[in-house]
Amino acid sequence: MTVAKFTYLTAALLTAFSFNSSAQKSLPIIVNADKVTAKVQPTMWGVFFEDINMGADGGIYAELVKNRSFEFYSPLMGWSVKGKKITEGDVLILNRQQNPITNPNPRFLRANVKNADNRGDFSLTNEGFRGMGIKKGLNYNFSLMYRQAKPGVKMHLELLDEKGNVIGSTVFQPAESGTEWHKQGLSFAANATAPKGKFAIWMEGTGIIDLDMISLFPGDTWKQRPGGLRADMVQLLADMKPGFIRFPGGCIVEGRDLATRYPWKKTIGPVENRELNINRWNTEFKHRLTGDYFQTYGLGFFEYFQLAEDIGAEALPILNCGMACQFNTAELVPLDQLGPYVQDALDLVQFANGDVNTPWGKKRAEMGHPAPFNLKMMGVGNENWGPQYLERLKIFTDSLKAKYPEIKLVNSSGTDPNGDRFDFLNNNLRKNKADIIDEHYYRSPEWFLSNATRYDNYDRNGSKVFAGEYAAQSNGIASEKNQNNWQCALAEAAFMTGLERNAQVVNMASYAPLFAHADAWQWTPDMIWVDNLNVYGTPNYYVQKLYSLYKGTDVVDIKTGKKVVAGQDSLYASAVVDSKHNELIIKIVNASGKAQTRNLQVQSRHKMPATGILTSISTPNLKAVNSFDNAINVSPKDERMAVKGKTLAVAIKPYSFNVLRLPLIK
Ligand code: AHR
């Protein structure tokens, strides 16, 4: 929907408000802090991770070398091989053996180097994922796998800036010779910053050397883990204190066909043994073709579990249910051949939780995590629909519940939050007493405003809801013109009051997608944008963060007159108590462009404090966005608010999202 339309709508509501526009004339908002209506699940607000928009490779997975193992469909994609002393046949891409089961990473590069003595004679240069972010003073960790049938080659490693200037260099001397493969590495520093640098290797000497897994990581990864994640990106997630992290998607779970579905078992163990897969977003959108998008699985299931643990989130893996994406090939695994898929799900529980003496628990321990990851839930299928989904889901559910009754299963309700497909699945899943139903909404800001009461009449005792993917679309669903603007974030904030109010039904929620690389995205809007060196949270990020940080433990009653606050005078509100910190937390959205002062009456057995903290995000400009240059243009600001007694006159700014925290004095 357009901004103009939104403005028109809110203006209409405003007219009604102006008629009655003083704190005295409007009905007060009454919060009964003693009337608990639901428990807030610790998992309530989480994050949805998918390798879309170069979110993993080229994004949070900090590897700087693109196509490090020459397994892309064009084996030299990302590389340029040059030199006066290279003649035909001196650089070959060879295959170790044909059997991908015993050798999932078969290709390597053979360099036959003859009398090379300077950079111009024989060099390999990698362009990175839209360049490489190189930081002055930082160490870079280089490693590779090699074997030398004919030793005699020394390698000069160089970091280059955009103009080709050398901004860091060292010499790498392969130590081993013979027909066996060896892994060796070293670290060296950059002496300048380059947002779109490159990495070059030039050869000196004479010899034949085979190269594979040519890798370069910055030294400042999250927790300084070798081969780890970009710390700045993880930090933004950690700052949210998310209740869960869903991974690895999204449609990537399904694949465009079954052959390219997400295969979790191939994503664990030594990185050099993880088999590359095409990324389904590579060719999904004609307007954003990304031919160099593959999945190396350097960020695999072990790393996802570790990330969840690091940021204090419950892990929520989603597995393929025997169906490829129904927008693409819609391939189906025949029911009598579903065994291996179900086994993958069973084995995943063992990988996460099993004793180190179990086959899959042992693999986890070998990767450095003998303690279980304490997996509690799992999704079966993403955005799958129709009777074919129900048939397959039943087979998964029967097996998983028989062996692991404690694991909660997340079921798909398809692609849309309404319509025939949704109704068919939702009715059947509820009849089948699904643990958790995953609902997705990519809709206009208006939809979010008018659906703030969506869950008010859902069955309190039936299946729980996971609002698994949502984002207001400023232009159209998945339109490349969509913006992460304040209009969208504000509409999401209003909708989220309804999720919070209905925490008895909605146990989990996550905005989607999570990350986008500014030079390599396919889908917008996205919660966090990055380039090679920087990262910023959108207004949507700050809305999500405030909900997550101030989720409280118990939902309490908040009304105006006898009604929930869901659009009257363009206001939306919900309230929780945090029983751990003895705090009443009130969230109020003003979706109109007019300042409003409302009386807020607090009913509580506790005394009121002298002051509260009001955290607000507001801007009169609904089109306002954040950017690399102005990362906190739309972001929260705190102010102390004097409190006298239990009736507060709250000044609510135009187009604002407000979180008021009031200590409850015993
Ligand atoms: O979030 C982007 C995509 O939207 C997800 O992969 C899919 O589940 C949904 O259609």
XYZ file of C-alpha atoms in Angstrom, residues 266-558:
293
model
C 25.958 -32.309 5.050
C 26.473 -29.102 7.005
C 28.372 -30.537 9.977
C 31.897 -31.878 10.524
C 35.111 -30.424 9.087
C 34.286 -27.529 6.737
C 36.342 -29.002 3.919
C 33.992 -31.995 3.897
C 30.775 -29.986 3.661
C 29.276 -30.331 0.223
C 28.404 -27.097 -1.532
C 24.800 -26.484 -2.580
C 23.309 -23.849 -4.816
C 21.422 -21.159 -2.930
C 17.807 -21.191 -4.100
C 17.763 -17.377 -4.120
C 20.474 -17.463 -6.796
C 17.966 -17.255 -9.634
C 14.645 -16.818 -7.826
C 13.960 -13.190 -8.723
C 14.621 -11.978 -12.240
C 14.955 -8.436 -10.918
C 17.694 -9.523 -8.522
C 19.564 -12.387 -10.177
C 22.514 -13.442 -8.001
C 24.420 -15.985 -10.062
C 27.245 -16.288 -7.549
C 25.049 -17.300 -4.608
C 25.891 -20.710 -3.179
C 25.836 -22.342 0.232
C 29.227 -23.496 1.483
C 27.653 -24.492 4.794
C 30.612 -23.041 6.698
C 27.682 -21.841 8.777
C 26.021 -25.201 9.316
C 23.756 -26.770 11.897
C 26.437 -27.034 14.588
C 27.202 -23.332 14.205
C 23.508 -22.453 14.294
C 23.073 -24.323 17.563
C 26.195 -22.649 18.921
C 24.920 -19.235 17.861
C 21.608 -19.900 19.600
C 23.453 -20.846 22.754
C 25.730 -17.797 22.550
C 22.864 -15.339 22.334
C 20.700 -17.149 24.876
C 18.037 -18.160 22.355
C 16.225 -21.484 21.999
C 17.157 -23.219 18.756
C 14.319 -23.799 16.302
C 15.523 -25.815 13.328
C 13.095 -26.314 10.439
C 13.450 -29.406 8.274
C 12.261 -30.369 4.832
C 9.145 -32.539 5.029
C 9.600 -34.314 1.702
C 8.297 -31.455 -0.429
C 10.184 -28.994 -2.613
C 8.979 -25.411 -2.899
C 5.438 -25.444 -4.268
C 6.040 -22.150 -6.080
C 8.866 -23.874 -7.993
C 9.000 -27.588 -8.849
C 6.603 -28.786 -6.117
C 8.415 -32.134 -6.144
C 7.067 -34.656 -3.688
C 8.737 -37.579 -1.997
C 6.379 -40.552 -2.292
C 5.014 -41.473 1.118
C 6.653 -44.882 1.091
C 10.033 -43.242 0.462
C 9.855 -40.691 3.229
C 11.949 -42.828 5.601
C 15.298 -41.027 5.122
C 13.656 -37.628 5.624
C 12.062 -38.731 8.870
C 15.331 -40.295 9.920
C 17.033 -36.920 9.358
C 14.605 -35.391 11.835
C 15.124 -38.138 14.409
C 18.877 -37.938 14.019
C 18.786 -34.178 14.432
C 17.314 -34.564 17.898
C 20.087 -36.980 18.714
C 22.707 -34.637 17.254
C 21.407 -31.816 19.442
C 20.553 -33.667 22.621
C 21.988 -37.181 22.470
C 24.593 -38.582 24.784
C 28.152 -38.480 23.441
C 27.978 -42.249 23.054
C 25.147 -42.074 20.534
C 26.217 -41.898 16.876
C 25.009 -38.329 16.341
C 25.776 -37.098 19.846
C 29.325 -38.291 19.217
C 29.550 -36.107 16.111
C 28.454 -33.078 18.133
C 31.093 -33.872 20.772
C 33.758 -34.254 18.095
C 32.906 -30.766 16.921
C 33.683 -29.461 20.393
C 30.342 -29.516 22.203
C 29.945 -32.637 24.336
C 27.138 -31.049 26.357
C 23.708 -31.293 24.750
C 22.243 -28.245 23.054
C 18.925 -28.916 24.770
C 16.754 -28.732 21.678
C 13.072 -28.340 22.598
C 11.307 -27.770 19.293
C 11.536 -28.423 15.596
C 9.656 -27.320 12.492
C 8.459 -29.845 9.919
C 8.183 -28.101 6.554
C 8.207 -24.435 5.634
C 5.305 -22.820 3.800
C 4.084 -26.189 2.550
C 0.409 -26.614 1.942
C -2.368 -28.914 0.803
C -3.295 -32.487 1.680
C 0.168 -33.616 0.546
C 1.638 -31.660 3.434
C -0.761 -33.148 5.968
C 0.006 -36.698 4.783
C 3.729 -36.171 5.147
C 3.440 -34.254 8.395
C 1.534 -37.144 9.953
C 4.347 -39.567 9.200
C 6.915 -37.211 10.724
C 4.739 -36.469 13.729
C 4.037 -40.132 14.502
C 7.725 -41.015 14.433
C 8.978 -37.964 16.293
C 6.324 -38.082 18.999
C 6.888 -41.819 19.529
C 10.586 -41.308 20.146
C 10.784 -37.742 21.453
C 7.410 -36.765 22.915
C 9.028 -33.794 24.678
C 9.948 -32.062 21.394
C 7.304 -29.551 20.320
C 6.596 -29.578 16.602
C 6.002 -26.477 14.538
C 3.604 -27.056 11.624
C 3.192 -24.913 8.524
C -0.039 -23.106 7.710
C 1.227 -22.251 4.236
C 2.191 -18.957 2.689
C -0.709 -16.685 3.635
C -2.602 -15.774 6.776
C -6.004 -16.276 5.169
C -7.699 -17.854 2.171
C -8.557 -21.427 1.251
C -5.106 -22.882 1.723
C -4.762 -21.321 5.153
C -8.261 -22.354 6.255
C -7.767 -25.923 5.081
C -4.504 -26.335 6.951
C -5.435 -24.326 10.003
C -8.647 -26.310 10.541
C -6.959 -29.645 10.037
C -3.904 -28.831 12.113
C -6.103 -27.656 14.966
C -8.216 -30.805 14.679
C -4.985 -32.805 14.866
C -3.937 -30.832 17.950
C -0.749 -29.450 16.401
C 1.622 -28.148 19.051
C 2.465 -24.910 17.245
C 1.180 -23.487 13.960
C 3.465 -21.211 11.952
C 1.633 -18.271 10.362
C 3.241 -15.910 7.854
C 2.181 -12.423 6.901
C 3.872 -10.241 4.347
C 1.184 -7.604 4.049
C 0.575 -3.865 3.751
C 0.929 -1.582 6.781
C -2.872 -1.204 6.749
C -3.251 -4.945 7.128
C -1.050 -4.878 10.205
C -3.073 -2.068 11.755
C -6.393 -3.706 11.086
C -5.194 -7.109 12.298
C -4.140 -5.981 15.754
C -7.137 -7.921 17.065
C -6.510 -11.011 14.916
C -5.865 -13.301 17.877
C -8.407 -11.892 20.324
C -10.860 -14.640 19.453
C -8.507 -17.536 18.818
C -9.125 -20.640 20.916
C -7.186 -20.198 24.166
C -6.826 -23.935 24.674
C -5.970 -25.086 21.171
C -2.754 -25.141 19.181
C -0.329 -22.309 19.850
C 0.655 -19.820 17.174
C 4.112 -18.985 15.943
C 3.999 -15.725 13.974
C 6.989 -17.081 12.128
C 7.512 -14.581 9.321
C 6.110 -11.115 9.091
C 7.011 -7.699 7.744
C 4.907 -4.820 6.499
C 5.500 -4.252 2.784
C 5.535 -0.574 1.827
C 5.020 -1.187 -1.883
C 3.917 -4.764 -2.492
C 4.763 -8.292 -1.394
C 8.482 -8.844 -2.010
C 8.576 -5.787 -4.276
C 12.103 -4.545 -4.843
C 10.785 -1.074 -4.005
C 9.845 -1.971 -0.451
C 11.408 0.195 2.224
C 12.189 -0.425 5.859
C 10.487 2.833 6.707
C 8.874 4.085 9.878
C 5.376 3.633 8.481
C 5.983 -0.123 8.234
C 7.750 -0.432 11.564
C 5.012 1.517 13.324
C 2.306 -0.673 11.818
C 4.223 -3.759 12.971
C 4.505 -2.262 16.461
C 0.737 -1.753 16.520
C 0.110 -5.321 15.359
C 2.521 -6.654 17.965
C 0.397 -5.219 20.773
C -2.136 -7.810 19.613
C 0.460 -10.579 19.676
C 1.512 -9.598 23.171
C -2.053 -9.251 24.445
C -2.718 -12.763 23.154
C 0.415 -14.395 24.500
C -1.753 -17.256 25.703
C -2.212 -18.133 22.024
C 0.842 -16.606 20.371
C 3.901 -18.158 21.910
C 6.509 -17.017 19.402
C 7.003 -14.323 16.791
C 9.771 -13.258 14.426
C 10.212 -10.587 11.769
C 11.524 -11.833 8.403
C 13.880 -11.813 6.658
C 16.636 -10.962 9.101
C 19.714 -9.836 7.134
C 20.400 -8.234 3.771
C 23.658 -7.273 2.121
C 23.270 -3.852 0.519
C 24.988 -5.037 -2.675
C 23.607 -8.542 -2.884
C 20.029 -8.690 -1.654
C 17.111 -10.405 -3.334
C 14.269 -9.596 -0.957
C 13.341 -6.416 0.839
C 12.367 -5.280 3.475
C 14.825 -6.863 5.912
C 15.489 -6.225 9.551
C 19.255 -5.588 9.483
C 21.284 -4.265 6.549
C 25.004 -4.796 6.154
C 27.828 -4.032 3.778
C 31.317 -5.458 4.002
C 32.285 -3.315 6.970
C 29.138 -1.893 8.520
C 25.813 -2.930 9.876
C 22.701 -1.063 10.902
C 19.339 -1.889 12.379
C 16.234 -0.620 10.621
C 13.348 1.063 12.449
C 11.758 -2.409 12.349
C 14.781 -3.764 14.214
C 14.315 -1.251 17.005
C 10.630 -2.112 17.325
C 11.485 -5.802 17.570
C 14.236 -5.101 20.049
C 12.031 -3.096 22.388
C 9.395 -5.826 22.445
C 12.026 -8.438 23.112
C 13.913 -6.530 25.811
C 10.702 -5.612 27.593
C 8.687 -8.759 27.088
C 7.869 -9.171 30.763
C 6.562 -12.365 32.295
C 2.797 -11.833 32.540
C 0.309 -10.102 30.299
C -2.000 -7.811 32.229
C -5.286 -6.220 31.347
C -5.292 -2.901 29.520
